[in-house]
Amino acid sequence: MNRQEYDQNRSWIEIDLKALQYNVNSLMKLLDYKEQFMAVVKADAYGHGAVRISQALNQWGIKAFAVATLAEAIELRHHEIKGDILILGYTDPCQAYLLKDYQLIQTIIDDQYAKNLNQQKVDVNVHVAIDTGMHRIGYNSNDLQGIKDIYALKYLHVKGIFSHLCVCDSQKKEDIDYTYQQISTFNKMIQALKDENYPIGKIHIQSSYGLMNYSHIKYDYARIGIALYGVHSSLQEKQQMTISLKPVLSLKSKIIMIKRVPPDATIGYGRTYKTFGETIIAIVPIGYADGLPRNLSNCGQVLVNGKKVNIVGRICMDQMMIDVSDIQNIKVNDLVTIIGSCENESITAEELANQSGTITNEILSRLGHRLPKIYKGAES
Ligand SMILES: *Cc1c(COP(=O)(O)O)cnc(C)c1O
């Protein structure tokens, strides 16, 4: 038993693999016969568990994965994940032998990095990152010579070239213009290399929103993260989306203690909440160390018996208090839903992210630390 299993009955994440499959099918419809699904499973598959998610995807025929770090890639190989695994981020060149041993693909972030990696004298398969306007990693998009120089490096084998769009989730005219400018810059660079017969390999630029909002552009891969998990980055984007997705993750806990508190009593650290009348408080064993944002203190809600109730007082590291005065027949062990649905009510990851002033990507990827995951709808 690992330590997360011991905590199974405290608070937990539920992963619905049927919903995952539904999302894969929905997203597949946006790809043409040639364009392949590259599943982005970095940050433990956005908190969903990279190994189990990738195993399911492998079974359904997905053969390309992207992660952020070497350790994430090796974890997948240790669990027999087949196909291409692209590391989107930096790997120390001295670890080149691991890239080779585990048959991983490394992103080349600039010319200095390419030289350093080549100096290890280990054959490595690479994809070259091009900066078309995000100004994060990647070769400057007018540095054609820099990219050509990679082909002269003996130990680096170019298997693909990619870029990343930075406002493809937006529907503002200026953002759409910017996105088309990025796409056109990328295409020009690719064409210039093709004209001189440089072997390019796989070409890719779309992420989830790149695919959903620009599905008419076709490349070899679409790198899909957040949409795979059935959520939109924020509430605003959800309203514009036409494709149907189902949330894969639910976050649950249970009531471990109930107490009656008199009027004018304060709840929790800092005494930030004061009861109005007599109040029934329930204690829930989940806190900010589990990934629940502390800024939901005194404003967030959870579901108990199909009803929304308020989080009262400051969220603690490992526990929080909720006001259950309006819930009939409340008892210890009653289920608490923090993300997900219960009877006819639901709290979505988008709502929770919106309320705490961030995006779902951040909320979900931070849940992993202490919460066990329970997988449902698995076929094997
Ligand atoms: C994280 C990441 C993605 C996935 O983005 P989503 O918006 O979650 O689909 C794709 N490409 C790169 C380079 C990334 O860093």
Tab-separated table of C-alpha atoms and ligand atoms in Angstrom:
chain	number	residue	atom	x	y	z
A	1	MET	CA	0.000	0.000	0.000
A	2	ASN	CA	1.361	3.463	-0.811
A	3	ARG	CA	0.739	6.453	1.409
A	4	GLN	CA	-2.034	7.794	-0.800
A	5	GLU	CA	-3.970	4.561	-0.374
A	6	TYR	CA	-3.881	4.940	3.398
A	7	ASP	CA	-5.603	8.272	2.893
A	8	GLN	CA	-8.283	6.805	0.622
A	9	ASN	CA	-11.051	7.507	3.115
A	10	ARG	CA	-10.120	11.078	3.875
A	11	SER	CA	-10.517	13.125	0.679
A	12	TRP	CA	-10.023	11.865	-2.834
A	13	ILE	CA	-10.077	12.497	-6.569
A	14	GLU	CA	-12.412	10.487	-8.775
A	15	ILE	CA	-11.415	10.009	-12.399
A	16	ASP	CA	-14.079	9.034	-14.905
A	17	LEU	CA	-12.353	7.192	-17.742
A	18	LYS	CA	-15.589	7.026	-19.760
A	19	ALA	CA	-15.650	10.825	-19.791
A	20	LEU	CA	-12.019	10.781	-20.919
A	21	GLN	CA	-12.937	8.486	-23.791
A	22	TYR	CA	-15.868	10.711	-24.703
A	23	ASN	CA	-13.549	13.723	-24.908
A	24	VAL	CA	-11.041	11.850	-27.034
A	25	ASN	CA	-13.815	10.979	-29.476
A	26	SER	CA	-15.135	14.556	-29.558
A	27	LEU	CA	-11.684	15.984	-30.165
A	28	MET	CA	-10.805	13.337	-32.768
A	29	LYS	CA	-13.635	14.675	-34.923
A	30	LEU	CA	-11.702	17.937	-35.252
A	31	LEU	CA	-8.631	16.141	-36.613
A	32	ASP	CA	-8.448	14.950	-40.196
A	33	TYR	CA	-7.151	11.510	-41.154
A	34	LYS	CA	-3.558	12.686	-41.158
A	35	GLU	CA	-3.381	14.855	-38.063
A	36	GLN	CA	-2.568	12.904	-34.898
A	37	PHE	CA	-3.615	13.378	-31.316
A	38	MET	CA	-0.677	14.206	-29.050
A	39	ALA	CA	-1.946	13.890	-25.484
A	40	VAL	CA	-0.380	16.424	-23.129
A	41	VAL	CA	0.036	14.583	-19.827
A	42	LYS	CA	2.471	16.928	-18.077
A	43	ALA	CA	2.037	17.760	-14.383
A	44	ASP	CA	0.684	14.265	-13.715
A	45	ALA	CA	-1.878	14.709	-16.492
A	46	TYR	CA	-3.127	17.985	-15.008
A	47	GLY	CA	-3.686	16.211	-11.691
A	48	HIS	CA	-5.502	13.218	-13.233
A	49	GLY	CA	-2.626	10.719	-12.896
A	50	ALA	CA	-0.349	10.534	-15.949
A	51	VAL	CA	0.235	6.777	-15.849
A	52	ARG	CA	-3.389	5.651	-15.736
A	53	ILE	CA	-4.501	8.321	-18.193
A	54	SER	CA	-1.736	7.431	-20.665
A	55	GLN	CA	-2.425	3.699	-20.311
A	56	ALA	CA	-6.071	4.275	-21.197
A	57	LEU	CA	-5.107	6.500	-24.132
A	58	ASN	CA	-2.597	3.923	-25.372
A	59	GLN	CA	-5.397	1.316	-25.345
A	60	TRP	CA	-7.566	3.598	-27.436
A	61	GLY	CA	-4.845	3.966	-30.025
A	62	ILE	CA	-3.212	7.248	-29.042
A	63	LYS	CA	0.486	6.948	-29.747
A	64	ALA	CA	1.937	10.380	-28.989
A	65	PHE	CA	2.420	12.060	-25.632
A	66	ALA	CA	3.912	15.293	-24.370
A	67	VAL	CA	5.292	15.944	-20.894
A	68	ALA	CA	7.194	18.821	-19.316
A	69	THR	CA	10.127	17.036	-17.701
A	70	LEU	CA	12.478	14.090	-18.083
A	71	ALA	CA	11.169	12.460	-14.891
A	72	GLU	CA	7.612	12.631	-16.181
A	73	ALA	CA	8.699	10.949	-19.410
A	74	ILE	CA	10.649	8.191	-17.662
A	75	GLU	CA	7.698	7.454	-15.375
A	76	LEU	CA	5.581	6.754	-18.450
A	77	ARG	CA	8.200	4.425	-19.943
A	78	HIS	CA	8.499	2.574	-16.618
A	79	HIS	CA	4.799	1.846	-16.998
A	80	GLU	CA	5.132	0.542	-20.553
A	81	ILE	CA	3.631	3.540	-22.313
A	82	LYS	CA	4.244	3.059	-26.036
A	83	GLY	CA	4.796	5.631	-28.752
A	84	ASP	CA	6.436	9.009	-29.028
A	85	ILE	CA	7.056	10.950	-25.828
A	86	LEU	CA	8.062	14.566	-26.373
A	87	ILE	CA	9.587	16.544	-23.510
A	88	LEU	CA	8.315	20.098	-24.010
A	89	GLY	CA	10.670	21.670	-21.489
A	90	TYR	CA	14.347	21.812	-20.573
A	91	THR	CA	16.422	18.714	-19.819
A	92	ASP	CA	19.983	19.104	-18.554
A	93	PRO	CA	22.270	18.043	-21.439
A	94	CYS	CA	24.246	15.776	-19.071
A	95	GLN	CA	21.125	13.571	-18.959
A	96	ALA	CA	21.247	12.941	-22.704
A	97	TYR	CA	21.966	9.237	-22.154
A	98	LEU	CA	18.573	8.924	-20.428
A	99	LEU	CA	16.850	10.533	-23.410
A	100	LYS	CA	18.449	7.859	-25.554
A	101	ASP	CA	17.908	4.906	-23.209
A	102	TYR	CA	14.215	5.653	-22.811
A	103	GLN	CA	13.723	6.657	-26.463
A	104	LEU	CA	12.420	10.106	-25.651
A	105	ILE	CA	12.225	13.174	-27.858
A	106	GLN	CA	13.790	16.347	-26.511
A	107	THR	CA	12.750	19.891	-27.383
A	108	ILE	CA	15.589	22.109	-28.589
A	109	ILE	CA	15.074	25.512	-27.014
A	110	ASP	CA	17.875	27.525	-28.679
A	111	ASP	CA	21.219	27.230	-30.485
A	112	GLN	CA	23.336	27.162	-27.333
A	113	TYR	CA	21.237	24.307	-25.975
A	114	ALA	CA	21.553	22.409	-29.256
A	115	LYS	CA	25.343	22.663	-29.100
A	116	ASN	CA	25.498	21.600	-25.464
A	117	LEU	CA	23.271	18.605	-26.074
A	118	ASN	CA	25.279	17.584	-29.129
A	119	GLN	CA	28.507	17.752	-27.101
A	120	GLN	CA	27.323	14.834	-25.001
A	121	LYS	CA	28.019	12.601	-28.010
A	122	VAL	CA	24.808	10.644	-27.497
A	123	ASP	CA	22.271	10.230	-30.295
A	124	VAL	CA	19.098	12.105	-29.373
A	125	ASN	CA	15.853	12.592	-31.284
A	126	VAL	CA	14.658	16.178	-31.113
A	127	HIS	CA	11.840	18.534	-32.016
A	128	VAL	CA	12.853	22.148	-32.570
A	129	ALA	CA	10.820	24.854	-30.820
A	130	ILE	CA	10.198	28.032	-32.810
A	131	ASP	CA	9.200	31.260	-31.088
A	132	THR	CA	6.539	32.827	-33.289
A	133	GLY	CA	5.473	35.494	-30.823
A	134	MET	CA	4.987	34.064	-27.351
A	135	HIS	CA	8.584	34.892	-26.442
A	136	ARG	CA	9.074	31.863	-24.267
A	137	ILE	CA	11.443	29.062	-25.396
A	138	GLY	CA	12.359	28.517	-29.017
A	139	TYR	CA	14.421	29.834	-31.891
A	140	ASN	CA	13.574	33.274	-33.137
A	141	SER	CA	11.283	32.748	-36.119
A	142	ASN	CA	13.571	34.665	-38.460
A	143	ASP	CA	16.663	32.703	-37.433
A	144	LEU	CA	16.475	30.308	-40.360
A	145	GLN	CA	20.229	29.813	-40.324
A	146	GLY	CA	20.156	28.852	-36.629
A	147	ILE	CA	17.709	26.075	-37.404
A	148	LYS	CA	19.652	24.866	-40.416
A	149	ASP	CA	22.725	24.651	-38.198
A	150	ILE	CA	21.048	21.988	-36.073
A	151	TYR	CA	21.148	19.643	-39.050
A	152	ALA	CA	24.916	19.850	-39.024
A	153	LEU	CA	25.109	18.602	-35.446
A	154	LYS	CA	26.054	14.955	-35.609
A	155	TYR	CA	24.193	13.609	-32.594
A	156	LEU	CA	20.921	15.512	-32.912
A	157	HIS	CA	18.249	14.001	-35.142
A	158	VAL	CA	15.450	16.382	-36.070
A	159	LYS	CA	12.128	14.542	-35.936
A	160	GLY	CA	9.859	17.548	-35.755
A	161	ILE	CA	9.418	21.317	-35.516
A	162	PHE	CA	6.788	23.091	-33.479
A	163	SER	CA	5.587	26.387	-32.111
A	164	HIS	CA	3.065	27.479	-29.483
A	165	LEU	CA	0.159	29.906	-29.778
A	166	CYS	CA	-0.311	32.362	-26.919
A	167	VAL	CA	-3.788	33.882	-27.493
A	168	CYS	CA	-5.612	31.162	-29.405
A	169	ASP	CA	-8.201	30.906	-26.610
A	170	SER	CA	-9.340	34.486	-27.185
A	171	GLN	CA	-12.112	35.639	-29.532
A	172	LYS	CA	-10.961	39.272	-29.643
A	173	LYS	CA	-10.181	40.474	-33.135
A	174	GLU	CA	-6.650	41.580	-32.271
A	175	ASP	CA	-5.936	38.185	-30.687
A	176	ILE	CA	-7.281	36.306	-33.689
A	177	ASP	CA	-5.092	38.487	-35.916
A	178	TYR	CA	-2.093	37.763	-33.707
A	179	THR	CA	-2.770	34.021	-33.872
A	180	TYR	CA	-2.972	34.078	-37.670
A	181	GLN	CA	0.256	36.036	-37.710
A	182	GLN	CA	1.931	33.345	-35.565
A	183	ILE	CA	0.593	30.617	-37.854
A	184	SER	CA	1.794	32.407	-40.958
A	185	THR	CA	5.247	33.069	-39.480
A	186	PHE	CA	5.494	29.368	-38.631
A	187	ASN	CA	4.352	28.274	-42.092
A	188	LYS	CA	6.899	30.541	-43.785
A	189	MET	CA	9.703	29.078	-41.708
A	190	ILE	CA	8.597	25.520	-42.497
A	191	GLN	CA	8.279	26.315	-46.208
A	192	ALA	CA	11.770	27.830	-46.305
A	193	LEU	CA	13.223	24.628	-44.839
A	194	LYS	CA	11.183	22.463	-47.192
A	195	ASP	CA	12.352	24.501	-50.189
A	196	GLU	CA	15.899	23.555	-49.319
A	197	ASN	CA	14.975	19.915	-48.708
A	198	TYR	CA	15.687	19.841	-45.011
A	199	PRO	CA	13.898	16.837	-43.486
A	200	ILE	CA	11.482	18.317	-40.982
A	201	GLY	CA	9.511	15.421	-39.591
A	202	LYS	CA	6.364	16.198	-37.634
A	203	ILE	CA	5.024	19.751	-37.664
A	204	HIS	CA	2.730	21.056	-34.930
A	205	ILE	CA	1.418	24.304	-33.486
A	206	GLN	CA	-2.074	23.684	-32.028
A	207	SER	CA	-2.856	23.171	-28.341
A	208	SER	CA	-6.424	22.588	-27.086
A	209	TYR	CA	-7.726	26.011	-28.083
A	210	GLY	CA	-5.582	26.021	-31.180
A	211	LEU	CA	-7.474	22.918	-32.263
A	212	MET	CA	-10.920	23.934	-31.065
A	213	ASN	CA	-10.826	27.504	-32.411
A	214	TYR	CA	-8.679	26.858	-35.493
A	215	SER	CA	-9.661	23.319	-36.453
A	216	HIS	CA	-9.397	24.145	-40.175
A	217	ILE	CA	-5.599	24.392	-39.991
A	218	LYS	CA	-3.996	20.970	-40.343
A	219	TYR	CA	-0.631	19.827	-39.083
A	220	ASP	CA	0.863	16.471	-38.086
A	221	TYR	CA	-0.014	16.714	-34.410
A	222	ALA	CA	-2.360	18.680	-32.202
A	223	ARG	CA	-1.018	18.833	-28.612
A	224	ILE	CA	-4.091	18.531	-26.469
A	225	GLY	CA	-4.058	19.111	-22.724
A	226	ILE	CA	-6.884	20.845	-20.913
A	227	ALA	CA	-9.636	19.838	-23.366
A	228	LEU	CA	-8.761	16.172	-22.954
A	229	TYR	CA	-9.725	16.495	-19.303
A	230	GLY	CA	-13.106	17.903	-20.299
A	231	VAL	CA	-12.765	21.383	-18.907
A	232	HIS	CA	-12.221	24.798	-20.369
A	233	SER	CA	-9.511	27.053	-19.044
A	234	SER	CA	-12.036	29.568	-17.751
A	235	LEU	CA	-15.771	30.284	-17.617
A	236	GLN	CA	-15.612	32.894	-20.385
A	237	GLU	CA	-14.225	30.462	-22.929
A	238	LYS	CA	-16.785	27.849	-22.040
A	239	GLN	CA	-19.572	30.019	-23.396
A	240	GLN	CA	-17.991	30.261	-26.821
A	241	MET	CA	-17.269	26.598	-27.289
A	242	THR	CA	-19.412	24.368	-29.455
A	243	ILE	CA	-17.648	21.026	-29.029
A	244	SER	CA	-19.027	18.764	-26.325
A	245	LEU	CA	-16.698	17.740	-23.495
A	246	LYS	CA	-17.293	16.006	-20.166
A	247	PRO	CA	-15.309	16.753	-17.022
A	248	VAL	CA	-13.125	13.790	-16.085
A	249	LEU	CA	-12.202	14.762	-12.537
A	250	SER	CA	-14.292	15.137	-9.389
A	251	LEU	CA	-12.952	16.154	-6.002
A	252	LYS	CA	-14.658	14.656	-2.968
A	253	SER	CA	-14.406	14.533	0.772
A	254	LYS	CA	-16.666	13.754	3.683
A	255	ILE	CA	-17.897	15.223	6.921
A	256	ILE	CA	-15.863	13.974	9.870
A	257	MET	CA	-17.445	15.985	12.690
A	258	ILE	CA	-20.466	18.204	13.288
A	259	LYS	CA	-20.813	20.891	15.954
A	260	ARG	CA	-23.362	23.441	17.048
A	261	VAL	CA	-21.933	26.929	17.459
A	262	PRO	CA	-23.751	29.801	19.240
A	263	PRO	CA	-24.525	33.211	17.657
A	264	ASP	CA	-21.628	35.690	17.483
A	265	ALA	CA	-18.992	32.964	17.629
A	266	THR	CA	-16.038	33.139	15.285
A	267	ILE	CA	-14.797	30.306	13.084
A	268	GLY	CA	-11.213	29.384	12.314
A	269	TYR	CA	-7.846	31.147	12.141
A	270	GLY	CA	-7.912	34.905	12.296
A	271	ARG	CA	-11.561	34.851	13.446
A	272	THR	CA	-12.613	36.034	9.997
A	273	TYR	CA	-16.146	34.595	10.086
A	274	LYS	CA	-18.755	35.433	12.724
A	275	THR	CA	-21.946	33.409	13.128
A	276	PHE	CA	-25.235	35.253	12.893
A	277	GLY	CA	-27.601	32.871	14.635
A	278	GLU	CA	-26.942	29.443	16.032
A	279	THR	CA	-24.994	27.616	13.328
A	280	ILE	CA	-24.223	24.012	12.534
A	281	ILE	CA	-20.658	23.658	11.418
A	282	ALA	CA	-19.224	20.570	9.745
A	283	ILE	CA	-15.508	19.827	9.558
A	284	VAL	CA	-14.166	18.543	6.223
A	285	PRO	CA	-10.687	16.952	6.030
A	286	ILE	CA	-9.295	18.826	3.045
A	287	GLY	CA	-7.233	22.001	2.990
A	288	TYR	CA	-4.944	24.148	0.926
A	289	ALA	CA	-2.118	21.588	1.140
A	290	ASP	CA	-4.422	19.308	-0.864
A	291	GLY	CA	-4.643	21.969	-3.564
A	292	LEU	CA	-7.837	23.710	-2.533
A	293	PRO	CA	-7.102	27.433	-3.000
A	294	ARG	CA	-6.974	29.274	0.327
A	295	ASN	CA	-8.582	32.319	-1.236
A	296	LEU	CA	-11.896	30.421	-1.312
A	297	SER	CA	-12.048	31.066	2.446
A	298	ASN	CA	-15.403	32.679	3.323
A	299	CYS	CA	-16.518	32.730	-0.326
A	300	GLY	CA	-16.286	29.237	-1.822
A	301	GLN	CA	-19.042	26.656	-1.769
A	302	VAL	CA	-19.271	22.859	-1.704
A	303	LEU	CA	-22.123	20.413	-2.258
A	304	VAL	CA	-23.618	18.418	0.587
A	305	ASN	CA	-26.656	16.222	-0.111
A	306	GLY	CA	-27.207	17.991	-3.415
A	307	LYS	CA	-27.181	21.497	-1.911
A	308	LYS	CA	-24.618	24.273	-2.071
A	309	VAL	CA	-23.247	25.337	1.318
A	310	ASN	CA	-20.662	27.941	2.236
A	311	ILE	CA	-17.072	27.508	3.276
A	312	VAL	CA	-16.811	29.516	6.508
A	313	GLY	CA	-13.652	30.811	8.118
A	314	ARG	CA	-10.215	30.458	6.605
A	315	ILE	CA	-9.372	27.245	4.829
A	316	CYS	CA	-6.644	25.551	6.912
A	317	MET	CA	-3.725	23.503	5.607
A	318	ASP	CA	-5.546	20.189	6.076
A	319	GLN	CA	-9.133	20.977	7.063
A	320	MET	CA	-11.946	23.409	6.482
A	321	MET	CA	-15.279	24.309	8.025
A	322	ILE	CA	-18.607	24.561	6.212
A	323	ASP	CA	-21.991	25.891	7.364
A	324	VAL	CA	-24.505	23.039	7.132
A	325	SER	CA	-27.304	24.686	9.121
A	326	ASP	CA	-29.699	24.383	6.144
A	327	ILE	CA	-29.107	20.706	5.432
A	328	GLN	CA	-31.673	18.218	6.744
A	329	ASN	CA	-30.470	15.073	8.517
A	330	ILE	CA	-26.815	15.969	8.260
A	331	LYS	CA	-24.522	13.287	9.661
A	332	VAL	CA	-20.900	12.322	9.977
A	333	ASN	CA	-19.605	10.552	6.826
A	334	ASP	CA	-21.947	12.465	4.516
A	335	LEU	CA	-20.292	13.050	1.158
A	336	VAL	CA	-18.887	16.500	0.338
A	337	THR	CA	-18.410	17.348	-3.342
A	338	ILE	CA	-15.910	20.118	-3.999
A	339	ILE	CA	-15.670	19.685	-7.773
A	340	GLY	CA	-18.289	17.576	-9.533
A	341	SER	CA	-21.983	16.913	-9.323
A	342	CYS	CA	-24.231	15.607	-6.585
A	343	GLU	CA	-27.905	14.913	-7.301
A	344	ASN	CA	-28.990	17.802	-9.551
A	345	GLU	CA	-26.391	20.330	-8.505
A	346	SER	CA	-22.834	20.732	-9.624
A	347	ILE	CA	-19.748	22.809	-9.015
A	348	THR	CA	-17.480	22.853	-12.025
A	349	ALA	CA	-13.728	23.304	-12.085
A	350	GLU	CA	-14.367	26.417	-14.202
A	351	GLU	CA	-16.554	27.957	-11.477
A	352	LEU	CA	-14.069	27.137	-8.756
A	353	ALA	CA	-11.177	28.523	-10.797
A	354	ASN	CA	-13.135	31.659	-11.631
A	355	GLN	CA	-13.967	32.239	-7.998
A	356	SER	CA	-10.392	31.890	-6.876
A	357	GLY	CA	-9.110	34.124	-9.656
A	358	THR	CA	-7.251	31.579	-11.750
A	359	ILE	CA	-7.696	29.032	-14.551
A	360	THR	CA	-8.703	25.379	-14.289
A	361	ASN	CA	-5.252	24.298	-15.495
A	362	GLU	CA	-3.726	25.670	-12.288
A	363	ILE	CA	-6.402	24.289	-9.961
A	364	LEU	CA	-6.279	20.779	-11.415
A	365	SER	CA	-2.509	20.485	-11.722
A	366	ARG	CA	-2.074	21.425	-8.067
A	367	LEU	CA	-4.451	18.811	-6.680
A	368	GLY	CA	-2.094	15.876	-6.952
A	369	HIS	CA	0.054	16.146	-3.893
A	370	ARG	CA	-1.837	14.272	-1.152
A	371	LEU	CA	-5.075	13.045	-2.673
A	372	PRO	CA	-5.562	9.426	-3.718
A	373	LYS	CA	-7.170	8.852	-7.103
A	374	ILE	CA	-9.988	6.434	-7.759
A	375	TYR	CA	-10.510	5.409	-11.386
A	376	LYS	CA	-13.997	4.568	-12.648
A	377	GLY	CA	-15.249	3.269	-15.952
A	378	ALA	CA	-12.014	1.421	-16.679
A	379	GLU	CA	-12.348	-1.361	-19.206
A	380	SER	CA	-9.621	-3.521	-17.755
B	1	LIG	C1	0.967	22.759	-21.897
B	1	LIG	C2	1.220	22.824	-23.337
B	1	LIG	C3	0.251	22.374	-24.247
B	1	LIG	C4	-1.136	21.960	-23.842
B	1	LIG	O1	-1.936	23.107	-23.691
B	1	LIG	P1	-3.490	23.027	-23.405
B	1	LIG	O2	-3.949	24.430	-23.546
B	1	LIG	O3	-3.660	22.489	-22.025
B	1	LIG	O4	-4.072	22.124	-24.428
B	1	LIG	C5	0.600	22.352	-25.598
B	1	LIG	N1	1.815	22.780	-26.010
B	1	LIG	C6	2.748	23.256	-25.160
B	1	LIG	C7	4.059	23.709	-25.701
B	1	LIG	C8	2.486	23.318	-23.802
B	1	LIG	O5	3.402	23.808	-22.971
